[in-house]
GROMACS .gro file of N, CA and C in nm:
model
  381
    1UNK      N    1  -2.872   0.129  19.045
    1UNK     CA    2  -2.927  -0.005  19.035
    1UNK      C    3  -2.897  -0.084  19.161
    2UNK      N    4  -2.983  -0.163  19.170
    2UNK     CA    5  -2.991  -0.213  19.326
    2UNK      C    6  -2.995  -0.394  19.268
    3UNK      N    7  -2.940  -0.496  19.317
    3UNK     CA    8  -2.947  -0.620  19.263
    3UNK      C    9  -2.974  -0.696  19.409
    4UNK      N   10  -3.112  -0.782  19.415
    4UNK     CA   11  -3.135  -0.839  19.472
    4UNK      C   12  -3.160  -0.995  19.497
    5UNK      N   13  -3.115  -1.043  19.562
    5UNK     CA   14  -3.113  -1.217  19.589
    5UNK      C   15  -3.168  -1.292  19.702
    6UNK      N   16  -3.278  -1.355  19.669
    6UNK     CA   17  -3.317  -1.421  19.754
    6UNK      C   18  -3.272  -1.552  19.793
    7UNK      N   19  -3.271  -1.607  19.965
    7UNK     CA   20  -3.257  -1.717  19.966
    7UNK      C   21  -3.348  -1.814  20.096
    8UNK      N   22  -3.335  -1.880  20.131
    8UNK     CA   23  -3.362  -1.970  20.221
    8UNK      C   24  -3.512  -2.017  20.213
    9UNK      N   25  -3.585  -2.055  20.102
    9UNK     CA   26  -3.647  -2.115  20.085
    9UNK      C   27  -3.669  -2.252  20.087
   10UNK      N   28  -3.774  -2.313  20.021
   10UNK     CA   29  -3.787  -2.464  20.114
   10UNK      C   30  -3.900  -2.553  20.132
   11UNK      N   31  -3.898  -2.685  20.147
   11UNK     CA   32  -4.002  -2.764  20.135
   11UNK      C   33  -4.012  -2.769  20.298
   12UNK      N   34  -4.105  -2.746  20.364
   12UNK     CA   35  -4.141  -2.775  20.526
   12UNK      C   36  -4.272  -2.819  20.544
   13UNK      N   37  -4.258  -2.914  20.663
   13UNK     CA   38  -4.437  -2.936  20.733
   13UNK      C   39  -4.519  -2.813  20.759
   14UNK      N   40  -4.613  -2.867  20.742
   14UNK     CA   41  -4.739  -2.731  20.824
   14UNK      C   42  -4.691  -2.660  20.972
   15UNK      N   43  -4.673  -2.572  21.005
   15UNK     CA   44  -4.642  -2.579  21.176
   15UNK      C   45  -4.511  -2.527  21.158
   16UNK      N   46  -4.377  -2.592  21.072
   16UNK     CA   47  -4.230  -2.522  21.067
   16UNK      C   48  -4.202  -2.383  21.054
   17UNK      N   49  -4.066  -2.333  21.074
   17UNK     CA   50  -4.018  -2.196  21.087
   17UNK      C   51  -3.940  -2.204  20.897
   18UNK      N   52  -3.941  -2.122  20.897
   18UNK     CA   53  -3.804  -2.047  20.786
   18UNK      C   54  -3.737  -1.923  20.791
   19UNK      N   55  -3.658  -1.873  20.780
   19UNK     CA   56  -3.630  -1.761  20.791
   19UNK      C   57  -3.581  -1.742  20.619
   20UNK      N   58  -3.634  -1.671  20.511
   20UNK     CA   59  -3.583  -1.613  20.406
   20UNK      C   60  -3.433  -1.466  20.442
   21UNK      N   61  -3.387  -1.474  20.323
   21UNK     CA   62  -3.280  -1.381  20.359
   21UNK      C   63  -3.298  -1.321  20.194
   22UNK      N   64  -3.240  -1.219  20.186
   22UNK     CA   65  -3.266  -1.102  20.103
   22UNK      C   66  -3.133  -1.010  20.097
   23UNK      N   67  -3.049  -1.043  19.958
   23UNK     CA   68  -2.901  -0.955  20.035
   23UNK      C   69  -2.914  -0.882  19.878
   24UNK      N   70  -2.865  -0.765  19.946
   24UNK     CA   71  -2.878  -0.606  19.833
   24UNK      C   72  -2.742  -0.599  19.797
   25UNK      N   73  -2.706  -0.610  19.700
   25UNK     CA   74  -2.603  -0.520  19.613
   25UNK      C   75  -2.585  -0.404  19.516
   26UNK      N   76  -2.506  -0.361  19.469
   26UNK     CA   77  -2.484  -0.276  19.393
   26UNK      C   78  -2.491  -0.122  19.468
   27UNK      N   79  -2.597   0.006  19.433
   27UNK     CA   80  -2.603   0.080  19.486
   27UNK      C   81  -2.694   0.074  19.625
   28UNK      N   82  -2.605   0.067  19.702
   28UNK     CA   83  -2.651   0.081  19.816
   28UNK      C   84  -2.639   0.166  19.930
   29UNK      N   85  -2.561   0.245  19.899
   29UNK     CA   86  -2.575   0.367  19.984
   29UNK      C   87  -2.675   0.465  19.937
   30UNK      N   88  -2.822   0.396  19.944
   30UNK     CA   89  -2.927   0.543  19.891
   30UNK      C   90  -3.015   0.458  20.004
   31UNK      N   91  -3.131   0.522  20.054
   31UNK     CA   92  -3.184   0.461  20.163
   31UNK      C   93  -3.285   0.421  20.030
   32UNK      N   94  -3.351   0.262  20.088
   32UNK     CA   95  -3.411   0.154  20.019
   32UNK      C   96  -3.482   0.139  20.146
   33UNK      N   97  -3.662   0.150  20.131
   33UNK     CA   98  -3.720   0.066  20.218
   33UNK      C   99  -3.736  -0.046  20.141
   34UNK      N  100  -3.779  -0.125  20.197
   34UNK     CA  101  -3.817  -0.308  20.171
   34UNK      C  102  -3.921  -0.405  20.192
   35UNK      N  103  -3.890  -0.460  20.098
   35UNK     CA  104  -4.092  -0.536  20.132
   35UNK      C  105  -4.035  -0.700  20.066
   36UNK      N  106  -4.131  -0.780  20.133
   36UNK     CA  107  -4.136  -0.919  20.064
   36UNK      C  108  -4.286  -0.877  20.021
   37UNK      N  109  -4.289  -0.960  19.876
   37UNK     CA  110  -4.420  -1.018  19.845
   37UNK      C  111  -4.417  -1.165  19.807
   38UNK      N  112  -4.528  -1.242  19.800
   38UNK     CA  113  -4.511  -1.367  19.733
   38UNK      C  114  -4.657  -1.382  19.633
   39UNK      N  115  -4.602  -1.533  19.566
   39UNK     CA  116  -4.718  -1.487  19.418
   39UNK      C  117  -4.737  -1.673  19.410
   40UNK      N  118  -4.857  -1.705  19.453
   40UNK     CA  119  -4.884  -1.845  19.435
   40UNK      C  120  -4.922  -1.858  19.287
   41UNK      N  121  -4.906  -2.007  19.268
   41UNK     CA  122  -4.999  -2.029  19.110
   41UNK      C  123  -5.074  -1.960  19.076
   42UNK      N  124  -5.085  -1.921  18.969
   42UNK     CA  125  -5.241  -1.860  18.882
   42UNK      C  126  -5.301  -1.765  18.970
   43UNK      N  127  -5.244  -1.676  19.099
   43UNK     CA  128  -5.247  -1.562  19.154
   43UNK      C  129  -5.179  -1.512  19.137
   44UNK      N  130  -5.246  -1.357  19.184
   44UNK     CA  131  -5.153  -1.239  19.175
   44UNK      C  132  -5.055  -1.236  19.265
   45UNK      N  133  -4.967  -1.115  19.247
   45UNK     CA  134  -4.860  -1.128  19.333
   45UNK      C  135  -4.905  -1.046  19.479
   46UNK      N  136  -4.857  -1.086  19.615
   46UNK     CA  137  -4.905  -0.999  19.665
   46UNK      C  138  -4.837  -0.939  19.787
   47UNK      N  139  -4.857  -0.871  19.863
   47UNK     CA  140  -4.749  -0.758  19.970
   47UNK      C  141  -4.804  -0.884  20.112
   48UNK      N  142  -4.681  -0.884  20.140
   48UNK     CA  143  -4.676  -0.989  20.260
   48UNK      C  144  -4.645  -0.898  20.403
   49UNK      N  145  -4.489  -0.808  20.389
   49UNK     CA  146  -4.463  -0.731  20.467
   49UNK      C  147  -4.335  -0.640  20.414
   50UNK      N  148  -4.353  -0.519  20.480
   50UNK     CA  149  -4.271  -0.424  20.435
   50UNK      C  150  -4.182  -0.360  20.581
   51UNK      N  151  -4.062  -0.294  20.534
   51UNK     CA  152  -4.042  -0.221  20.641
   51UNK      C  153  -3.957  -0.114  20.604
   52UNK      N  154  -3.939   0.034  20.674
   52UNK     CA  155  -3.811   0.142  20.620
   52UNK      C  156  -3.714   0.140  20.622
   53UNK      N  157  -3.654   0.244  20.606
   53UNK     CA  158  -3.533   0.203  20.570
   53UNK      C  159  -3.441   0.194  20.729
   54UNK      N  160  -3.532   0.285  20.815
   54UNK     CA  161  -3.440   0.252  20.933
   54UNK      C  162  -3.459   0.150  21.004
   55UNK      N  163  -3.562   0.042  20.953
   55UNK     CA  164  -3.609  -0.092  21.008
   55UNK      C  165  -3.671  -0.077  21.166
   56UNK      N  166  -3.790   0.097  21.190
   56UNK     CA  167  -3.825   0.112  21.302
   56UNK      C  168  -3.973   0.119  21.281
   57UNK      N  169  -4.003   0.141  21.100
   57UNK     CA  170  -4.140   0.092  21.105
   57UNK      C  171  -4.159  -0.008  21.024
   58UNK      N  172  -4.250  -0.132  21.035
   58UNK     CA  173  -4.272  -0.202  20.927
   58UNK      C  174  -4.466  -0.239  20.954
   59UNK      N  175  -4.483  -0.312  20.845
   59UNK     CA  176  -4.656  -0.345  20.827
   59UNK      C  177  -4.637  -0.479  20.790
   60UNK      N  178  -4.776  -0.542  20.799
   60UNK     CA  179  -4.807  -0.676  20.762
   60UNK      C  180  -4.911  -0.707  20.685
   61UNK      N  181  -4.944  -0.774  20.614
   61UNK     CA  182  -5.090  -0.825  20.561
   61UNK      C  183  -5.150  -0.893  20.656
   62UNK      N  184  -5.228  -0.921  20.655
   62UNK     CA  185  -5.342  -0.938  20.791
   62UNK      C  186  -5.309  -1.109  20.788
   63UNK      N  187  -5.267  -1.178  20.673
   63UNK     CA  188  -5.242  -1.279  20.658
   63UNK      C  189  -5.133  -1.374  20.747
   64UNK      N  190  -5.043  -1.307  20.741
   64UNK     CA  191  -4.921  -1.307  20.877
   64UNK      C  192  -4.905  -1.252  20.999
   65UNK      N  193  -4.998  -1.163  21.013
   65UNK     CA  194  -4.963  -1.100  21.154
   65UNK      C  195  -4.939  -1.226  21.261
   66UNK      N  196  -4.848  -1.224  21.339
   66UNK     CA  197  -4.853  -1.282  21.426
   66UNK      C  198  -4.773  -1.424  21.394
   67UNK      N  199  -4.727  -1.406  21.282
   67UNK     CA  200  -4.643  -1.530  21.228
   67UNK      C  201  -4.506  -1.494  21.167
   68UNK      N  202  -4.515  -1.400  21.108
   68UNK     CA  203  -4.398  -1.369  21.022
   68UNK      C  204  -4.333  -1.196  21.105
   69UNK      N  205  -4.205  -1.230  21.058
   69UNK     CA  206  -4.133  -1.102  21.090
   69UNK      C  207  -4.055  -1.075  21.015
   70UNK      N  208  -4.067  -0.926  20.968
   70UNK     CA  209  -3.976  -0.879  20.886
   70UNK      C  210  -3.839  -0.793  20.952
   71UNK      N  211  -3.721  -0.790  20.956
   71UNK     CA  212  -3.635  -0.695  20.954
   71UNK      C  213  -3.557  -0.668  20.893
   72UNK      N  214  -3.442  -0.615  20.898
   72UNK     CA  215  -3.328  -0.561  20.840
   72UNK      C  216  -3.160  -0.542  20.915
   73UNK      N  217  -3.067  -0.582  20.837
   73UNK     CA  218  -2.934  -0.540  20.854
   73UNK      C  219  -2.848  -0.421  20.758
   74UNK      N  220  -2.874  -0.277  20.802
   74UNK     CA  221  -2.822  -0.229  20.734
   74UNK      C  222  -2.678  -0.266  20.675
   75UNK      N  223  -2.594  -0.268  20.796
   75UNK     CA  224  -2.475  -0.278  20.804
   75UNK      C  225  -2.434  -0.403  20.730
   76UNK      N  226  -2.526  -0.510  20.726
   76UNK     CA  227  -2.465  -0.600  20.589
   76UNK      C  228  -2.552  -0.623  20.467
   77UNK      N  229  -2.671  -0.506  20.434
   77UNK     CA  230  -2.715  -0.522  20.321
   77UNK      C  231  -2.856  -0.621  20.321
   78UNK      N  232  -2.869  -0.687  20.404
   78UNK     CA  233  -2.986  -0.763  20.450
   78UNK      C  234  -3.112  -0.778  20.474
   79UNK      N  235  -3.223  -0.815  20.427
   79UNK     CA  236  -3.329  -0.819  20.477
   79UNK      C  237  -3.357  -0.952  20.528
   80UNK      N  238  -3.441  -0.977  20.603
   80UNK     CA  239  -3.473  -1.076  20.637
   80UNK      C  240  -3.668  -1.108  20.659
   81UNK      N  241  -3.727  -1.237  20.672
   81UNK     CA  242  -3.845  -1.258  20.696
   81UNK      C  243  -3.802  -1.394  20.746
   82UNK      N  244  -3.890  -1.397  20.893
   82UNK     CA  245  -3.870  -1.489  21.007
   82UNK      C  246  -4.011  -1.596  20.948
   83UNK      N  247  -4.014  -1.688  20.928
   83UNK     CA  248  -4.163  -1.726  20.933
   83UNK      C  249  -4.219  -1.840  20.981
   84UNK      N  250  -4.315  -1.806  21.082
   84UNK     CA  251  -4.327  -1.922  21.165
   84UNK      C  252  -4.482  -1.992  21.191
   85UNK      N  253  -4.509  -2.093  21.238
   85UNK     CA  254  -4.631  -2.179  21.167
   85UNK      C  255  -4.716  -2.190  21.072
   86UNK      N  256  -4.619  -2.199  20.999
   86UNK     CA  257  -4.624  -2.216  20.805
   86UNK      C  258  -4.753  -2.303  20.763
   87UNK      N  259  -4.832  -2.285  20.701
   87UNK     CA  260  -4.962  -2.326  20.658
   87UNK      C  261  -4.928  -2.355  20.520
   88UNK      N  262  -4.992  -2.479  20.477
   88UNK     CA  263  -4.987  -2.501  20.342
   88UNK      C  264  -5.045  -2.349  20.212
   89UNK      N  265  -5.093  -2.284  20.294
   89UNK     CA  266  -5.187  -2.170  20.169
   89UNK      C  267  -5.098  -2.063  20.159
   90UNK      N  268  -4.943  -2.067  20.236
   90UNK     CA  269  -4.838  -1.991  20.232
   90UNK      C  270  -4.752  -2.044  20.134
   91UNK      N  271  -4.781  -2.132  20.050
   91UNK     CA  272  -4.692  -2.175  19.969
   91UNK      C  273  -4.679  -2.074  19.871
   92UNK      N  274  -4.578  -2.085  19.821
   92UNK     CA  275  -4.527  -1.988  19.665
   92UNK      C  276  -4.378  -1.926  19.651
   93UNK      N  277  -4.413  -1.825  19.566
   93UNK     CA  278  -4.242  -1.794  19.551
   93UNK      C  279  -4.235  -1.670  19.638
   94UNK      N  280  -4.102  -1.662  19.674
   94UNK     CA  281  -4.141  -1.531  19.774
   94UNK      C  282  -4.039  -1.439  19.711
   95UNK      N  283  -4.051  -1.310  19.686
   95UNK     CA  284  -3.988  -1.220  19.672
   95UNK      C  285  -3.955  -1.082  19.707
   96UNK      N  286  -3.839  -1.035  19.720
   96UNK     CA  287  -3.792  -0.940  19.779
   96UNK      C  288  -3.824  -0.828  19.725
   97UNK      N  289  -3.827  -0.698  19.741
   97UNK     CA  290  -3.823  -0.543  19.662
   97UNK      C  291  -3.766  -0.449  19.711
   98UNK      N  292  -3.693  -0.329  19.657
   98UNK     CA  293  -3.653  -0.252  19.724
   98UNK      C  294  -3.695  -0.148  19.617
   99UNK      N  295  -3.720   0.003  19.745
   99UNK     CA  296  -3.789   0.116  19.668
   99UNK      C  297  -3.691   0.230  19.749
  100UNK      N  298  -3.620   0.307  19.607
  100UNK     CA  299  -3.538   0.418  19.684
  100UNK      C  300  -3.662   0.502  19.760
  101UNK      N  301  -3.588   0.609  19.917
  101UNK     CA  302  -3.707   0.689  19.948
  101UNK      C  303  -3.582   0.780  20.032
  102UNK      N  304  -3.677   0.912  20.017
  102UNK     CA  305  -3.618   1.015  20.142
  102UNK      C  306  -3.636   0.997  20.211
  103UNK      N  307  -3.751   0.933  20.290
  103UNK     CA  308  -3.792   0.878  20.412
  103UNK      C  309  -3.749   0.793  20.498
  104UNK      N  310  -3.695   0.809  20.580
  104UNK     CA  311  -3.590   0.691  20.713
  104UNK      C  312  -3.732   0.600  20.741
  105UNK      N  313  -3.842   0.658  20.735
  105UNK     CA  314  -3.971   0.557  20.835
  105UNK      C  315  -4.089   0.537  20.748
  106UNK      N  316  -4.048   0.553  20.597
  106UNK     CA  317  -4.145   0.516  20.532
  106UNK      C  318  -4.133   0.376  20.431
  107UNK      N  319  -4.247   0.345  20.447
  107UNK     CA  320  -4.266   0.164  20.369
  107UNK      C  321  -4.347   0.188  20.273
  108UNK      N  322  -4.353   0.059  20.186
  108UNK     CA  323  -4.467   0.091  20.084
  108UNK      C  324  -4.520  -0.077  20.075
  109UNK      N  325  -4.645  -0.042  20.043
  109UNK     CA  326  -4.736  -0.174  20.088
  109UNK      C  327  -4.764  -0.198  19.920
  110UNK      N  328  -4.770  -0.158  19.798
  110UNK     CA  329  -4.816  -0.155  19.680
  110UNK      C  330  -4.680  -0.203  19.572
  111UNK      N  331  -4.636  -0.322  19.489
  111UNK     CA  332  -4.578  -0.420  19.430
  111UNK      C  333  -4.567  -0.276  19.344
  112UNK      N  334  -4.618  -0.202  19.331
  112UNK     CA  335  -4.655  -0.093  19.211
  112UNK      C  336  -4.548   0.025  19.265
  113UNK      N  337  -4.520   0.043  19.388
  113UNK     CA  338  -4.424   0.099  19.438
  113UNK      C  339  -4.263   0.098  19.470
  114UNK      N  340  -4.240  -0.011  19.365
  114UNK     CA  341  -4.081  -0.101  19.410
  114UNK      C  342  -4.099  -0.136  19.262
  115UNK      N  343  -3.932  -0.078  19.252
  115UNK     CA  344  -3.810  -0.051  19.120
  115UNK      C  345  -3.777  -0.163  19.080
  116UNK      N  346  -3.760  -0.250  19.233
  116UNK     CA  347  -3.613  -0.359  19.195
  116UNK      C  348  -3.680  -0.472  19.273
  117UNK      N  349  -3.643  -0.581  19.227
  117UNK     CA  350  -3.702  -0.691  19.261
  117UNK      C  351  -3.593  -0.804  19.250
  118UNK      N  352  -3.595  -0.904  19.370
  118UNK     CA  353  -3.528  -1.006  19.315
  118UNK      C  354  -3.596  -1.116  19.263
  119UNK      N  355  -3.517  -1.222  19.223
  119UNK     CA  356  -3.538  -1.374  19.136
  119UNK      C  357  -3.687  -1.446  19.219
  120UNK      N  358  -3.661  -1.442  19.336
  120UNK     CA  359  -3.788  -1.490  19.398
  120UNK      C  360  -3.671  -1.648  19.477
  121UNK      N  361  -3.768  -1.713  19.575
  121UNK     CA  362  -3.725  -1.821  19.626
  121UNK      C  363  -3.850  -1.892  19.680
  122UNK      N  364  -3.850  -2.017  19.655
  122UNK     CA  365  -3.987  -2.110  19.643
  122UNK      C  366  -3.934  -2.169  19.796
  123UNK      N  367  -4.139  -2.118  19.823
  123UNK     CA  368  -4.168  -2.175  19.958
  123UNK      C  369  -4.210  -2.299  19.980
  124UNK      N  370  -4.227  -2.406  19.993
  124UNK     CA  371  -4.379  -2.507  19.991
  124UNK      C  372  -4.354  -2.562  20.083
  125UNK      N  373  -4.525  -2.557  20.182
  125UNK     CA  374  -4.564  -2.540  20.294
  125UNK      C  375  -4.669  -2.700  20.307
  126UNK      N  376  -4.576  -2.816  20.319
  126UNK     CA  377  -4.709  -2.962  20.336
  126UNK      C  378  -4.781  -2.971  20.457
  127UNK      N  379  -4.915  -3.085  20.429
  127UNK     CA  380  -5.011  -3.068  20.488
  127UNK      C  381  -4.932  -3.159  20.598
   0.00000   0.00000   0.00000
Protein backbone atom coordinates (compact mmCIF):
# COMPACT_ATOMS: atom_id res chain seq x y z
CA UNK A 1 0.00 0.00 0.00
CA UNK A 2 1.23 3.25 -1.05
CA UNK A 3 -0.47 6.49 0.89
CA UNK A 4 -0.55 9.59 -0.85
CA UNK A 5 -0.85 13.44 0.08
CA UNK A 6 -1.29 16.22 -1.67
CA UNK A 7 -0.36 19.74 -1.05
CA UNK A 8 0.23 23.26 -2.17
CA UNK A 9 -2.79 24.22 -3.59
CA UNK A 10 -4.50 27.59 -3.78
CA UNK A 11 -6.47 30.56 -4.73
CA UNK A 12 -4.13 32.63 -7.46
CA UNK A 13 -4.56 35.33 -10.32
CA UNK A 14 -4.64 34.30 -13.93
CA UNK A 15 -0.84 34.49 -15.01
CA UNK A 16 0.58 33.01 -11.22
CA UNK A 17 2.95 30.01 -10.54
CA UNK A 18 2.19 27.06 -7.98
CA UNK A 19 4.11 24.38 -7.44
CA UNK A 20 1.83 21.23 -5.96
CA UNK A 21 3.81 18.64 -3.92
CA UNK A 22 2.84 14.98 -3.67
CA UNK A 23 4.66 12.96 -0.74
CA UNK A 24 4.41 8.93 -0.86
CA UNK A 25 4.38 6.85 2.11
CA UNK A 26 4.10 3.55 3.23
CA UNK A 27 5.48 0.99 0.68
CA UNK A 28 7.85 2.56 -1.07
CA UNK A 29 10.56 0.74 -2.02
CA UNK A 30 8.67 -0.84 -5.22
CA UNK A 31 9.24 1.44 -8.25
CA UNK A 32 5.87 3.72 -8.62
CA UNK A 33 5.58 5.76 -11.79
CA UNK A 34 3.40 8.94 -11.22
CA UNK A 35 0.90 11.07 -12.68
CA UNK A 36 -1.21 14.17 -11.55
CA UNK A 37 -4.71 14.35 -12.77
CA UNK A 38 -7.29 16.99 -11.98
CA UNK A 39 -11.24 16.81 -12.10
CA UNK A 40 -13.20 20.23 -12.43
CA UNK A 41 -16.99 20.47 -11.51
CA UNK A 42 -19.42 18.19 -13.20
CA UNK A 43 -16.25 16.85 -15.32
CA UNK A 44 -14.48 14.00 -15.64
CA UNK A 45 -11.36 13.43 -14.12
CA UNK A 46 -8.52 13.89 -16.27
CA UNK A 47 -4.48 13.01 -16.94
CA UNK A 48 -2.63 16.31 -16.73
CA UNK A 49 0.98 14.76 -16.58
CA UNK A 50 2.78 11.70 -15.80
CA UNK A 51 6.27 10.61 -15.32
CA UNK A 52 8.55 7.07 -14.44
CA UNK A 53 9.78 5.98 -12.05
CA UNK A 54 13.28 7.14 -12.88
CA UNK A 55 11.80 10.69 -13.52
CA UNK A 56 13.75 10.51 -17.21
CA UNK A 57 10.54 10.12 -19.05
CA UNK A 58 7.43 12.03 -18.51
CA UNK A 59 4.21 13.25 -20.93
CA UNK A 60 1.76 16.03 -20.90
CA UNK A 61 -1.77 16.73 -22.03
CA UNK A 62 -1.62 19.07 -24.75
CA UNK A 63 -3.38 21.33 -22.25
CA UNK A 64 -0.12 22.23 -20.30
CA UNK A 65 2.58 21.75 -22.45
CA UNK A 66 4.63 24.49 -22.01
CA UNK A 67 3.26 25.52 -18.62
CA UNK A 68 3.44 22.86 -16.21
CA UNK A 69 6.26 20.53 -15.07
CA UNK A 70 6.22 17.45 -13.63
CA UNK A 71 9.12 15.77 -11.57
CA UNK A 72 10.24 13.72 -8.92
CA UNK A 73 12.42 13.15 -5.67
CA UNK A 74 13.13 9.74 -5.23
CA UNK A 75 15.26 10.11 -2.39
CA UNK A 76 12.48 11.93 -0.39
CA UNK A 77 9.38 10.28 -1.70
CA UNK A 78 8.18 13.29 -3.76
CA UNK A 79 6.47 14.30 -6.63
CA UNK A 80 6.10 17.47 -7.68
CA UNK A 81 4.05 19.75 -10.51
CA UNK A 82 5.56 23.25 -11.24
CA UNK A 83 2.66 25.32 -12.68
CA UNK A 84 2.98 28.31 -14.39
CA UNK A 85 0.55 30.92 -16.18
CA UNK A 86 -2.39 29.55 -14.53
CA UNK A 87 -5.65 30.22 -16.47
CA UNK A 88 -8.88 30.32 -14.85
CA UNK A 89 -10.09 26.83 -16.93
CA UNK A 90 -7.20 25.16 -14.78
CA UNK A 91 -9.19 25.38 -11.87
CA UNK A 92 -10.09 22.15 -9.84
CA UNK A 93 -8.87 19.60 -7.56
CA UNK A 94 -5.68 18.20 -8.45
CA UNK A 95 -4.61 14.83 -7.73
CA UNK A 96 -1.79 12.64 -7.39
CA UNK A 97 -1.48 8.65 -8.47
CA UNK A 98 0.89 6.18 -8.20
CA UNK A 99 1.07 2.85 -10.32
CA UNK A 100 3.52 -0.01 -9.22
CA UNK A 101 5.71 -0.98 -12.60
CA UNK A 102 8.83 -3.04 -13.67
CA UNK A 103 9.60 -0.39 -15.81
CA UNK A 104 12.33 2.43 -14.69
CA UNK A 105 10.90 4.60 -18.01
CA UNK A 106 7.49 3.75 -18.15
CA UNK A 107 4.36 6.22 -17.39
CA UNK A 108 0.84 5.76 -17.73
CA UNK A 109 -1.43 8.41 -19.19
CA UNK A 110 -4.98 6.44 -18.29
CA UNK A 111 -6.68 7.34 -14.38
CA UNK A 112 -7.65 3.54 -15.22
CA UNK A 113 -4.02 2.64 -14.78
CA UNK A 114 -3.21 3.89 -11.08
CA UNK A 115 -3.95 1.79 -7.75
CA UNK A 116 -3.45 4.62 -5.37
CA UNK A 117 -4.55 7.95 -5.33
CA UNK A 118 -4.35 10.77 -3.04
CA UNK A 119 -7.11 13.19 -1.21
CA UNK A 120 -6.71 15.70 -4.04
CA UNK A 121 -5.77 19.60 -3.35
CA UNK A 122 -7.97 22.51 -4.73
CA UNK A 123 -6.63 24.75 -7.34
CA UNK A 124 -8.61 28.05 -8.21
CA UNK A 125 -7.26 29.96 -10.90
CA UNK A 126 -9.15 34.02 -10.96
CA UNK A 127 -9.85 36.01 -13.81
Amino acid sequence: QVHLVESGGGLVQAGASLRLSCAASGRTDSRYAMGWFRQAPEKEREFVAAISWSGGSMTYADFVKGRFTISRDNAKNMVYLQMSSLKPEDTAVYYCAAEATAGSERYYTSKLSYDYWGQGTQVTVSS
